[in-house]
Amino acid sequence: MPYLFLSLAACFWGGNYVVGHLLVAHADPIILSAARWLLTALLLMALYFNQVKQQWAAMRNAKGTIFFLALCGQVLFPVTLYIGLQYTSSLNAAIYLSTTPALVLLINKFIFKENISSRNIYGVVLSSLGVVYLILQGDLLHLDTLKNLNRGDIWTMGSAISWALYCAFLRIKPREIGGNAFVAISAVIGAIILLPILAFRTFEQSHLDPSIYLHPGFLAGLAYLIIFPSWLSYLLWNKGILAIGATRGEIYSHLIPLSGGVFSILFLQVPLHSFHLVSALLITLGIALCSGKNRAVREATKSTCSSD
């Protein structure tokens, strides 16, 4: 059963790429992100208000840390992702996210001064080669293919970096702050940060058609983002990690880019090219090397998934 919980959580997060890609084709990514986190904040605070109240003193003492993590995880990550999905495929975006464990290793090495084994170094190199191969569309000898790199790829790379920062710096979150309360207050902070941006964006787009955001299709997609990636994924992931431990459970995070890519091909008719397969293989092998003895990533995952 815990394996099913972990698999479902990863697949729900992977589905975020497909649903997000569909929604930003008609909706503004800033408005989408703000609506997602505002409604998620209301839902989670209704569920976990008592836990937030009990841990409020610890949260006040760590307000700088919580603000930074919310900025990376609840604001920069989804906003850059949804902006990028306007211009690049969800398959590419999912593959970029799969470099996050390697990025976490680099952050741990140069910021937290951790020793990195040769196995992890090889994994970083191999994973990075997979990203380069994807960007060059399988043509490593002709750098002029870089001209095909569009701003959507840059934005989605930014989302991967934002998520890597979030995962790496989770280690500084005080342990007395439980997972449920932490996710709830992070959603609130994210919503508050996005509110003035939302107001400016709405004022800037005076021609905005509100009917788009009242369309049943948009509301259904938004409901998916709130219920599944923003809530149930965390709930199921916590249950799975508590049952089998972060060391064994962490490998299931690799299902996120994989499921995102599979859903893109199945539901968005994204064409599958050989360079996608080679790139995904290189990145997967690199992550497998990094995951073998990567205590830092396991601790970051454990911190993310800690439950009250």
C-alpha atoms as a printed R data frame, in Angstrom:
    type eleno elety resid chain resno       x      y       z
1   ATOM     1    CA   MET     A     1   0.000  0.000   0.000
2   ATOM     2    CA   PRO     A     2   2.735  2.596   0.745
3   ATOM     3    CA   TYR     A     3   4.170  1.960  -2.712
4   ATOM     4    CA   LEU     A     4   0.779  2.786  -4.203
5   ATOM     5    CA   PHE     A     5   0.617  5.990  -2.120
6   ATOM     6    CA   LEU     A     6   4.034  7.113  -3.337
7   ATOM     7    CA   SER     A     7   3.279  6.244  -6.945
8   ATOM     8    CA   LEU     A     8  -0.015  8.131  -6.909
9   ATOM     9    CA   ALA     A     9   1.589 11.188  -5.300
10  ATOM    10    CA   ALA     A    10   4.299 11.324  -7.961
11  ATOM    11    CA   CYS     A    11   1.768 10.837 -10.754
12  ATOM    12    CA   PHE     A    12  -0.418 13.641  -9.398
13  ATOM    13    CA   TRP     A    13   2.602 15.948  -9.463
14  ATOM    14    CA   GLY     A    14   3.422 14.750 -12.972
15  ATOM    15    CA   GLY     A    15  -0.122 15.559 -14.054
16  ATOM    16    CA   ASN     A    16   0.527 19.152 -12.998
17  ATOM    17    CA   TYR     A    17   2.564 19.589 -16.189
18  ATOM    18    CA   VAL     A    18  -0.217 18.403 -18.462
19  ATOM    19    CA   VAL     A    19  -3.035 20.299 -16.743
20  ATOM    20    CA   GLY     A    20  -0.875 23.409 -16.410
21  ATOM    21    CA   HIS     A    21   0.004 23.257 -20.105
22  ATOM    22    CA   LEU     A    22  -3.673 23.048 -21.041
23  ATOM    23    CA   LEU     A    23  -4.733 25.897 -18.746
24  ATOM    24    CA   VAL     A    24  -2.041 28.421 -19.710
25  ATOM    25    CA   ALA     A    25  -3.047 28.041 -23.335
26  ATOM    26    CA   HIS     A    26  -6.064 30.215 -22.441
27  ATOM    27    CA   ALA     A    27  -5.382 31.630 -18.965
28  ATOM    28    CA   ASP     A    28  -2.735 34.011 -17.668
29  ATOM    29    CA   PRO     A    29  -0.049 32.069 -15.711
30  ATOM    30    CA   ILE     A    30   0.115 34.697 -12.951
31  ATOM    31    CA   ILE     A    31  -3.641 34.558 -12.424
32  ATOM    32    CA   LEU     A    32  -3.542 30.759 -12.521
33  ATOM    33    CA   SER     A    33  -0.779 30.578  -9.902
34  ATOM    34    CA   ALA     A    34  -2.448 33.123  -7.634
35  ATOM    35    CA   ALA     A    35  -5.831 31.380  -7.842
36  ATOM    36    CA   ARG     A    36  -4.242 27.996  -7.179
37  ATOM    37    CA   TRP     A    37  -2.395 29.052  -4.037
38  ATOM    38    CA   LEU     A    38  -5.093 31.324  -2.680
39  ATOM    39    CA   LEU     A    39  -7.657 28.544  -2.791
40  ATOM    40    CA   THR     A    40  -5.130 25.972  -1.589
41  ATOM    41    CA   ALA     A    41  -4.259 28.228   1.361
42  ATOM    42    CA   LEU     A    42  -7.926 28.510   2.316
43  ATOM    43    CA   LEU     A    43  -8.371 24.740   2.083
44  ATOM    44    CA   LEU     A    44  -5.241 23.817   4.062
45  ATOM    45    CA   MET     A    45  -5.794 26.435   6.745
46  ATOM    46    CA   ALA     A    46  -9.330 25.115   7.228
47  ATOM    47    CA   LEU     A    47  -7.872 21.619   7.654
48  ATOM    48    CA   TYR     A    48  -4.752 22.392   9.686
49  ATOM    49    CA   PHE     A    49  -5.549 25.648  11.492
50  ATOM    50    CA   ASN     A    50  -5.194 24.101  14.952
51  ATOM    51    CA   GLN     A    51  -1.773 22.685  14.077
52  ATOM    52    CA   VAL     A    52  -0.617 26.056  12.725
53  ATOM    53    CA   LYS     A    53  -1.865 27.742  15.916
54  ATOM    54    CA   GLN     A    54  -0.002 25.273  18.135
55  ATOM    55    CA   GLN     A    55   3.262 25.769  16.224
56  ATOM    56    CA   TRP     A    56   2.936 29.509  15.656
57  ATOM    57    CA   ALA     A    57   5.729 30.444  18.094
58  ATOM    58    CA   ALA     A    58   8.231 28.232  16.275
59  ATOM    59    CA   MET     A    59   7.101 29.649  12.940
60  ATOM    60    CA   ARG     A    60   7.630 33.223  14.126
61  ATOM    61    CA   ASN     A    61  11.175 32.359  15.177
62  ATOM    62    CA   ALA     A    62  11.872 30.883  11.727
63  ATOM    63    CA   LYS     A    63   9.923 33.433   9.697
64  ATOM    64    CA   GLY     A    64  12.875 34.256   7.419
65  ATOM    65    CA   THR     A    65  13.451 30.613   6.550
66  ATOM    66    CA   ILE     A    66   9.772 29.914   5.952
67  ATOM    67    CA   PHE     A    67   9.422 33.016   3.770
68  ATOM    68    CA   PHE     A    68  12.406 32.014   1.613
69  ATOM    69    CA   LEU     A    69  11.136 28.461   1.169
70  ATOM    70    CA   ALA     A    70   7.624 29.661   0.309
71  ATOM    71    CA   LEU     A    71   9.086 32.132  -2.194
72  ATOM    72    CA   CYS     A    72  10.981 29.338  -3.967
73  ATOM    73    CA   GLY     A    73   8.409 26.551  -3.660
74  ATOM    74    CA   GLN     A    74   5.033 28.270  -3.780
75  ATOM    75    CA   VAL     A    75   5.797 31.350  -5.912
76  ATOM    76    CA   LEU     A    76   8.847 31.133  -8.187
77  ATOM    77    CA   PHE     A    77   8.522 27.438  -9.016
78  ATOM    78    CA   PRO     A    78   4.893 27.401 -10.235
79  ATOM    79    CA   VAL     A    79   4.966 30.873 -11.809
80  ATOM    80    CA   THR     A    80   8.074 30.166 -13.905
81  ATOM    81    CA   LEU     A    81   6.702 26.739 -14.799
82  ATOM    82    CA   TYR     A    82   3.337 28.051 -16.017
83  ATOM    83    CA   ILE     A    83   4.968 30.903 -17.949
84  ATOM    84    CA   GLY     A    84   7.337 28.433 -19.587
85  ATOM    85    CA   LEU     A    85   4.520 26.058 -20.511
86  ATOM    86    CA   GLN     A    86   3.089 28.808 -22.719
87  ATOM    87    CA   TYR     A    87   6.037 28.408 -25.083
88  ATOM    88    CA   THR     A    88   7.520 24.939 -24.627
89  ATOM    89    CA   SER     A    89   6.120 21.441 -24.305
90  ATOM    90    CA   SER     A    90   5.214 19.838 -20.993
91  ATOM    91    CA   LEU     A    91   7.480 16.944 -21.991
92  ATOM    92    CA   ASN     A    92  10.514 19.228 -22.122
93  ATOM    93    CA   ALA     A    93   9.494 20.851 -18.829
94  ATOM    94    CA   ALA     A    94   9.180 17.470 -17.124
95  ATOM    95    CA   ILE     A    95  12.626 16.433 -18.319
96  ATOM    96    CA   TYR     A    96  14.175 19.668 -17.055
97  ATOM    97    CA   LEU     A    97  12.704 19.005 -13.600
98  ATOM    98    CA   SER     A    98  14.427 15.627 -13.530
99  ATOM    99    CA   THR     A    99  17.769 17.458 -13.165
100 ATOM   100    CA   THR     A   100  16.696 18.763  -9.736
101 ATOM   101    CA   PRO     A   101  18.482 16.046  -7.678
102 ATOM   102    CA   ALA     A   102  21.750 16.888  -9.449
103 ATOM   103    CA   LEU     A   103  21.223 20.598  -8.789
104 ATOM   104    CA   VAL     A   104  20.571 19.836  -5.124
105 ATOM   105    CA   LEU     A   105  23.924 18.070  -4.953
106 ATOM   106    CA   LEU     A   106  25.716 21.119  -6.351
107 ATOM   107    CA   ILE     A   107  23.990 23.409  -3.847
108 ATOM   108    CA   ASN     A   108  24.928 21.096  -0.989
109 ATOM   109    CA   LYS     A   109  28.539 21.014  -2.208
110 ATOM   110    CA   PHE     A   110  29.143 24.719  -2.689
111 ATOM   111    CA   ILE     A   111  26.789 26.240  -0.095
112 ATOM   112    CA   PHE     A   112  26.619 23.640   2.674
113 ATOM   113    CA   LYS     A   113  30.177 22.361   2.016
114 ATOM   114    CA   GLU     A   114  29.219 18.697   1.920
115 ATOM   115    CA   ASN     A   115  31.566 16.071   0.552
116 ATOM   116    CA   ILE     A   116  30.323 14.584  -2.719
117 ATOM   117    CA   SER     A   117  31.473 11.154  -3.813
118 ATOM   118    CA   SER     A   118  32.801 10.411  -7.295
119 ATOM   119    CA   ARG     A   119  29.608  8.437  -7.904
120 ATOM   120    CA   ASN     A   120  27.571 11.596  -7.350
121 ATOM   121    CA   ILE     A   121  29.888 13.676  -9.534
122 ATOM   122    CA   TYR     A   122  29.488 11.197 -12.387
123 ATOM   123    CA   GLY     A   123  25.741 11.358 -11.902
124 ATOM   124    CA   VAL     A   124  25.736 15.175 -12.130
125 ATOM   125    CA   VAL     A   125  27.830 15.089 -15.320
126 ATOM   126    CA   LEU     A   126  25.650 12.415 -16.909
127 ATOM   127    CA   SER     A   127  22.409 14.192 -15.974
128 ATOM   128    CA   SER     A   128  23.744 17.528 -17.260
129 ATOM   129    CA   LEU     A   129  24.734 15.864 -20.528
130 ATOM   130    CA   GLY     A   130  21.146 14.677 -20.860
131 ATOM   131    CA   VAL     A   131  19.870 18.255 -20.535
132 ATOM   132    CA   VAL     A   132  22.399 19.505 -23.118
133 ATOM   133    CA   TYR     A   133  21.365 16.687 -25.452
134 ATOM   134    CA   LEU     A   134  17.729 17.712 -25.084
135 ATOM   135    CA   ILE     A   135  18.473 21.392 -25.719
136 ATOM   136    CA   LEU     A   136  20.545 20.584 -28.812
137 ATOM   137    CA   GLN     A   137  17.796 18.196 -29.944
138 ATOM   138    CA   GLY     A   138  20.252 15.347 -30.317
139 ATOM   139    CA   ASP     A   139  22.680 17.269 -32.540
140 ATOM   140    CA   LEU     A   140  25.769 17.739 -30.374
141 ATOM   141    CA   LEU     A   141  27.993 18.747 -33.297
142 ATOM   142    CA   HIS     A   142  25.896 21.645 -34.527
143 ATOM   143    CA   LEU     A   143  25.519 24.351 -31.907
144 ATOM   144    CA   ASP     A   144  23.394 26.439 -34.258
145 ATOM   145    CA   THR     A   145  20.454 24.351 -33.049
146 ATOM   146    CA   LEU     A   146  20.605 26.528 -29.927
147 ATOM   147    CA   LYS     A   147  18.715 29.089 -31.981
148 ATOM   148    CA   ASN     A   148  15.677 26.853 -31.536
149 ATOM   149    CA   LEU     A   149  15.868 27.297 -27.764
150 ATOM   150    CA   ASN     A   150  12.898 29.474 -26.887
151 ATOM   151    CA   ARG     A   151  12.052 31.485 -23.814
152 ATOM   152    CA   GLY     A   152   9.758 28.725 -22.600
153 ATOM   153    CA   ASP     A   153  12.777 26.446 -22.117
154 ATOM   154    CA   ILE     A   154  14.555 29.174 -20.136
155 ATOM   155    CA   TRP     A   155  11.525 29.685 -17.874
156 ATOM   156    CA   THR     A   156  11.119 25.954 -17.241
157 ATOM   157    CA   MET     A   157  14.829 25.667 -16.440
158 ATOM   158    CA   GLY     A   158  14.204 28.444 -13.932
159 ATOM   159    CA   SER     A   159  11.411 26.395 -12.373
160 ATOM   160    CA   ALA     A   160  13.811 23.463 -11.929
161 ATOM   161    CA   ILE     A   161  16.350 25.754 -10.223
162 ATOM   162    CA   SER     A   162  13.649 27.190  -7.942
163 ATOM   163    CA   TRP     A   163  12.575 23.702  -6.902
164 ATOM   164    CA   ALA     A   164  16.178 22.646  -6.336
165 ATOM   165    CA   LEU     A   165  16.688 25.639  -4.013
166 ATOM   166    CA   TYR     A   166  13.510 24.708  -2.163
167 ATOM   167    CA   CYS     A   167  14.588 21.081  -1.702
168 ATOM   168    CA   ALA     A   168  18.175 21.904  -0.721
169 ATOM   169    CA   PHE     A   169  17.289 24.582   1.836
170 ATOM   170    CA   LEU     A   170  14.534 22.516   3.476
171 ATOM   171    CA   ARG     A   171  17.294 21.211   5.736
172 ATOM   172    CA   ILE     A   172  17.286 24.528   7.629
173 ATOM   173    CA   LYS     A   173  13.567 24.304   8.453
174 ATOM   174    CA   PRO     A   174  13.169 23.763  12.218
175 ATOM   175    CA   ARG     A   175  12.087 20.198  12.927
176 ATOM   176    CA   GLU     A   176   9.549 21.312  15.518
177 ATOM   177    CA   ILE     A   177   7.449 22.723  12.659
178 ATOM   178    CA   GLY     A   178   5.356 19.817  11.399
179 ATOM   179    CA   GLY     A   179   4.793 19.031   7.742
180 ATOM   180    CA   ASN     A   180   1.066 19.798   7.611
181 ATOM   181    CA   ALA     A   181   1.403 23.162   9.353
182 ATOM   182    CA   PHE     A   182   4.454 24.044   7.264
183 ATOM   183    CA   VAL     A   183   2.700 23.332   3.955
184 ATOM   184    CA   ALA     A   184  -0.379 25.264   5.081
185 ATOM   185    CA   ILE     A   185   1.523 28.383   6.145
186 ATOM   186    CA   SER     A   186   3.708 28.200   3.028
187 ATOM   187    CA   ALA     A   187   0.575 28.224   0.889
188 ATOM   188    CA   VAL     A   188  -0.665 31.293   2.788
189 ATOM   189    CA   ILE     A   189   2.648 33.122   2.267
190 ATOM   190    CA   GLY     A   190   2.661 32.199  -1.408
191 ATOM   191    CA   ALA     A   191  -0.873 33.501  -1.846
192 ATOM   192    CA   ILE     A   192  -0.040 36.770  -0.051
193 ATOM   193    CA   ILE     A   193   3.051 37.341  -2.221
194 ATOM   194    CA   LEU     A   194   1.078 36.656  -5.380
195 ATOM   195    CA   LEU     A   195  -1.873 38.909  -4.488
196 ATOM   196    CA   PRO     A   196  -0.216 42.277  -5.377
197 ATOM   197    CA   ILE     A   197   1.258 40.692  -8.508
198 ATOM   198    CA   LEU     A   198  -2.227 39.455  -9.365
199 ATOM   199    CA   ALA     A   199  -3.695 42.941  -8.816
200 ATOM   200    CA   PHE     A   200  -1.070 44.546 -11.056
201 ATOM   201    CA   ARG     A   201  -1.519 41.889 -13.725
202 ATOM   202    CA   THR     A   202  -5.303 42.306 -13.699
203 ATOM   203    CA   PHE     A   203  -4.994 46.103 -13.937
204 ATOM   204    CA   GLU     A   204  -2.439 45.799 -16.740
205 ATOM   205    CA   GLN     A   205  -4.730 43.547 -18.757
206 ATOM   206    CA   SER     A   206  -7.790 45.762 -18.907
207 ATOM   207    CA   HIS     A   207  -9.057 43.698 -21.824
208 ATOM   208    CA   LEU     A   208  -9.055 40.540 -19.693
209 ATOM   209    CA   ASP     A   209 -12.014 38.294 -20.407
210 ATOM   210    CA   PRO     A   210 -13.267 36.970 -17.029
211 ATOM   211    CA   SER     A   211 -15.382 34.337 -18.751
212 ATOM   212    CA   ILE     A   212 -12.210 32.334 -19.380
213 ATOM   213    CA   TYR     A   213 -11.778 31.817 -15.648
214 ATOM   214    CA   LEU     A   214 -15.399 30.848 -15.154
215 ATOM   215    CA   HIS     A   215 -15.358 28.247 -17.913
216 ATOM   216    CA   PRO     A   216 -16.087 24.723 -16.606
217 ATOM   217    CA   GLY     A   217 -12.896 23.412 -18.199
218 ATOM   218    CA   PHE     A   218 -10.724 25.968 -16.408
219 ATOM   219    CA   LEU     A   219 -12.475 25.413 -13.091
220 ATOM   220    CA   ALA     A   220 -12.044 21.655 -13.425
221 ATOM   221    CA   GLY     A   221  -8.339 22.063 -14.173
222 ATOM   222    CA   LEU     A   222  -7.905 24.463 -11.260
223 ATOM   223    CA   ALA     A   223  -9.686 22.019  -8.970
224 ATOM   224    CA   TYR     A   224  -7.211 19.333 -10.054
225 ATOM   225    CA   LEU     A   225  -4.253 21.597  -9.219
226 ATOM   226    CA   ILE     A   226  -5.655 22.370  -5.780
227 ATOM   227    CA   ILE     A   227  -6.833 18.907  -4.757
228 ATOM   228    CA   PHE     A   228  -4.147 16.697  -6.275
229 ATOM   229    CA   PRO     A   229  -0.683 18.343  -6.672
230 ATOM   230    CA   SER     A   230  -1.198 20.899  -3.897
231 ATOM   231    CA   TRP     A   231  -2.871 18.702  -1.272
232 ATOM   232    CA   LEU     A   232  -3.331 14.963  -1.854
233 ATOM   233    CA   SER     A   233   0.171 14.454  -3.226
234 ATOM   234    CA   TYR     A   234   1.604 15.703   0.070
235 ATOM   235    CA   LEU     A   235  -0.831 13.602   2.100
236 ATOM   236    CA   LEU     A   236  -0.123 10.359   0.209
237 ATOM   237    CA   TRP     A   237   3.597 11.040   0.059
238 ATOM   238    CA   ASN     A   238   3.729 11.553   3.826
239 ATOM   239    CA   LYS     A   239   1.912  8.265   4.450
240 ATOM   240    CA   GLY     A   240   4.225  6.359   2.115
241 ATOM   241    CA   ILE     A   241   7.411  7.840   3.573
242 ATOM   242    CA   LEU     A   242   6.280  7.149   7.139
243 ATOM   243    CA   ALA     A   243   5.618  3.518   6.174
244 ATOM   244    CA   ILE     A   244   8.860  2.640   4.349
245 ATOM   245    CA   GLY     A   245  11.220  5.515   5.157
246 ATOM   246    CA   ALA     A   246  12.712  8.331   3.124
247 ATOM   247    CA   THR     A   247  15.663  6.235   1.930
248 ATOM   248    CA   ARG     A   248  13.502  3.718   0.061
249 ATOM   249    CA   GLY     A   249  10.706  6.166  -0.758
250 ATOM   250    CA   GLU     A   250  12.829  8.874  -2.347
251 ATOM   251    CA   ILE     A   251  13.275  6.915  -5.586
252 ATOM   252    CA   TYR     A   252   9.577  7.428  -6.317
253 ATOM   253    CA   SER     A   253  10.197 11.135  -6.890
254 ATOM   254    CA   HIS     A   254  11.686 10.118 -10.228
255 ATOM   255    CA   LEU     A   255   8.192  9.138 -11.332
256 ATOM   256    CA   ILE     A   256   7.278 12.848 -11.437
257 ATOM   257    CA   PRO     A   257   9.084 13.776 -14.683
258 ATOM   258    CA   LEU     A   258   8.448 10.311 -16.083
259 ATOM   259    CA   SER     A   259   4.693 10.475 -15.508
260 ATOM   260    CA   GLY     A   260   4.615 14.076 -16.736
261 ATOM   261    CA   GLY     A   261   6.264 13.014 -19.971
262 ATOM   262    CA   VAL     A   262   4.001  9.983 -20.412
263 ATOM   263    CA   PHE     A   263   0.854 12.054 -19.789
264 ATOM   264    CA   SER     A   264   2.078 14.671 -22.279
265 ATOM   265    CA   ILE     A   265   2.449 12.065 -24.984
266 ATOM   266    CA   LEU     A   266  -0.857 10.365 -24.151
267 ATOM   267    CA   PHE     A   267  -3.112 13.403 -23.659
268 ATOM   268    CA   LEU     A   268  -1.433 16.331 -25.425
269 ATOM   269    CA   GLN     A   269  -0.304 14.475 -28.552
270 ATOM   270    CA   VAL     A   270   3.243 15.728 -27.942
271 ATOM   271    CA   PRO     A   271   5.446 14.091 -30.615
272 ATOM   272    CA   LEU     A   272   8.036 11.734 -29.182
273 ATOM   273    CA   HIS     A   273  11.479 12.049 -30.789
274 ATOM   274    CA   SER     A   274  14.525  9.865 -30.340
275 ATOM   275    CA   PHE     A   275  16.427 12.706 -28.645
276 ATOM   276    CA   HIS     A   276  13.722 12.801 -25.956
277 ATOM   277    CA   LEU     A   277  14.333  9.123 -25.200
278 ATOM   278    CA   VAL     A   278  18.125  9.446 -25.174
279 ATOM   279    CA   SER     A   279  17.940 12.570 -23.024
280 ATOM   280    CA   ALA     A   280  15.532 10.932 -20.557
281 ATOM   281    CA   LEU     A   281  17.785  7.858 -20.380
282 ATOM   282    CA   LEU     A   282  20.910  9.926 -19.645
283 ATOM   283    CA   ILE     A   283  19.124 11.966 -17.000
284 ATOM   284    CA   THR     A   284  17.617  8.841 -15.416
285 ATOM   285    CA   LEU     A   285  21.015  7.135 -15.263
286 ATOM   286    CA   GLY     A   286  22.553 10.267 -13.768
287 ATOM   287    CA   ILE     A   287  19.866 10.482 -11.121
288 ATOM   288    CA   ALA     A   288  20.255  6.766 -10.344
289 ATOM   289    CA   LEU     A   289  23.961  7.336  -9.692
290 ATOM   290    CA   CYS     A   290  23.216 10.353  -7.507
291 ATOM   291    CA   SER     A   291  20.516  8.528  -5.589
292 ATOM   292    CA   GLY     A   292  22.684  5.586  -4.683
293 ATOM   293    CA   LYS     A   293  24.381  7.212  -1.696
294 ATOM   294    CA   ASN     A   294  22.891 10.665  -1.656
295 ATOM   295    CA   ARG     A   295  22.111 11.427   1.975
296 ATOM   296    CA   ALA     A   296  21.489 15.117   1.243
297 ATOM   297    CA   VAL     A   297  18.667 14.504  -1.177
298 ATOM   298    CA   ARG     A   298  17.131 11.897   1.134
299 ATOM   299    CA   GLU     A   299  17.202 14.345   4.023
300 ATOM   300    CA   ALA     A   300  15.631 17.042   1.842
301 ATOM   301    CA   THR     A   301  12.898 14.631   0.815
302 ATOM   302    CA   LYS     A   302  12.361 13.572   4.413
303 ATOM   303    CA   SER     A   303  12.069 17.208   5.473
304 ATOM   304    CA   THR     A   304   9.583 17.897   2.681
305 ATOM   305    CA   CYS     A   305   7.442 14.969   3.673
306 ATOM   306    CA   SER     A   306   7.664 15.189   7.449
307 ATOM   307    CA   SER     A   307   4.271 14.785   9.076
308 ATOM   308    CA   ASP     A   308   2.800 16.101  12.308
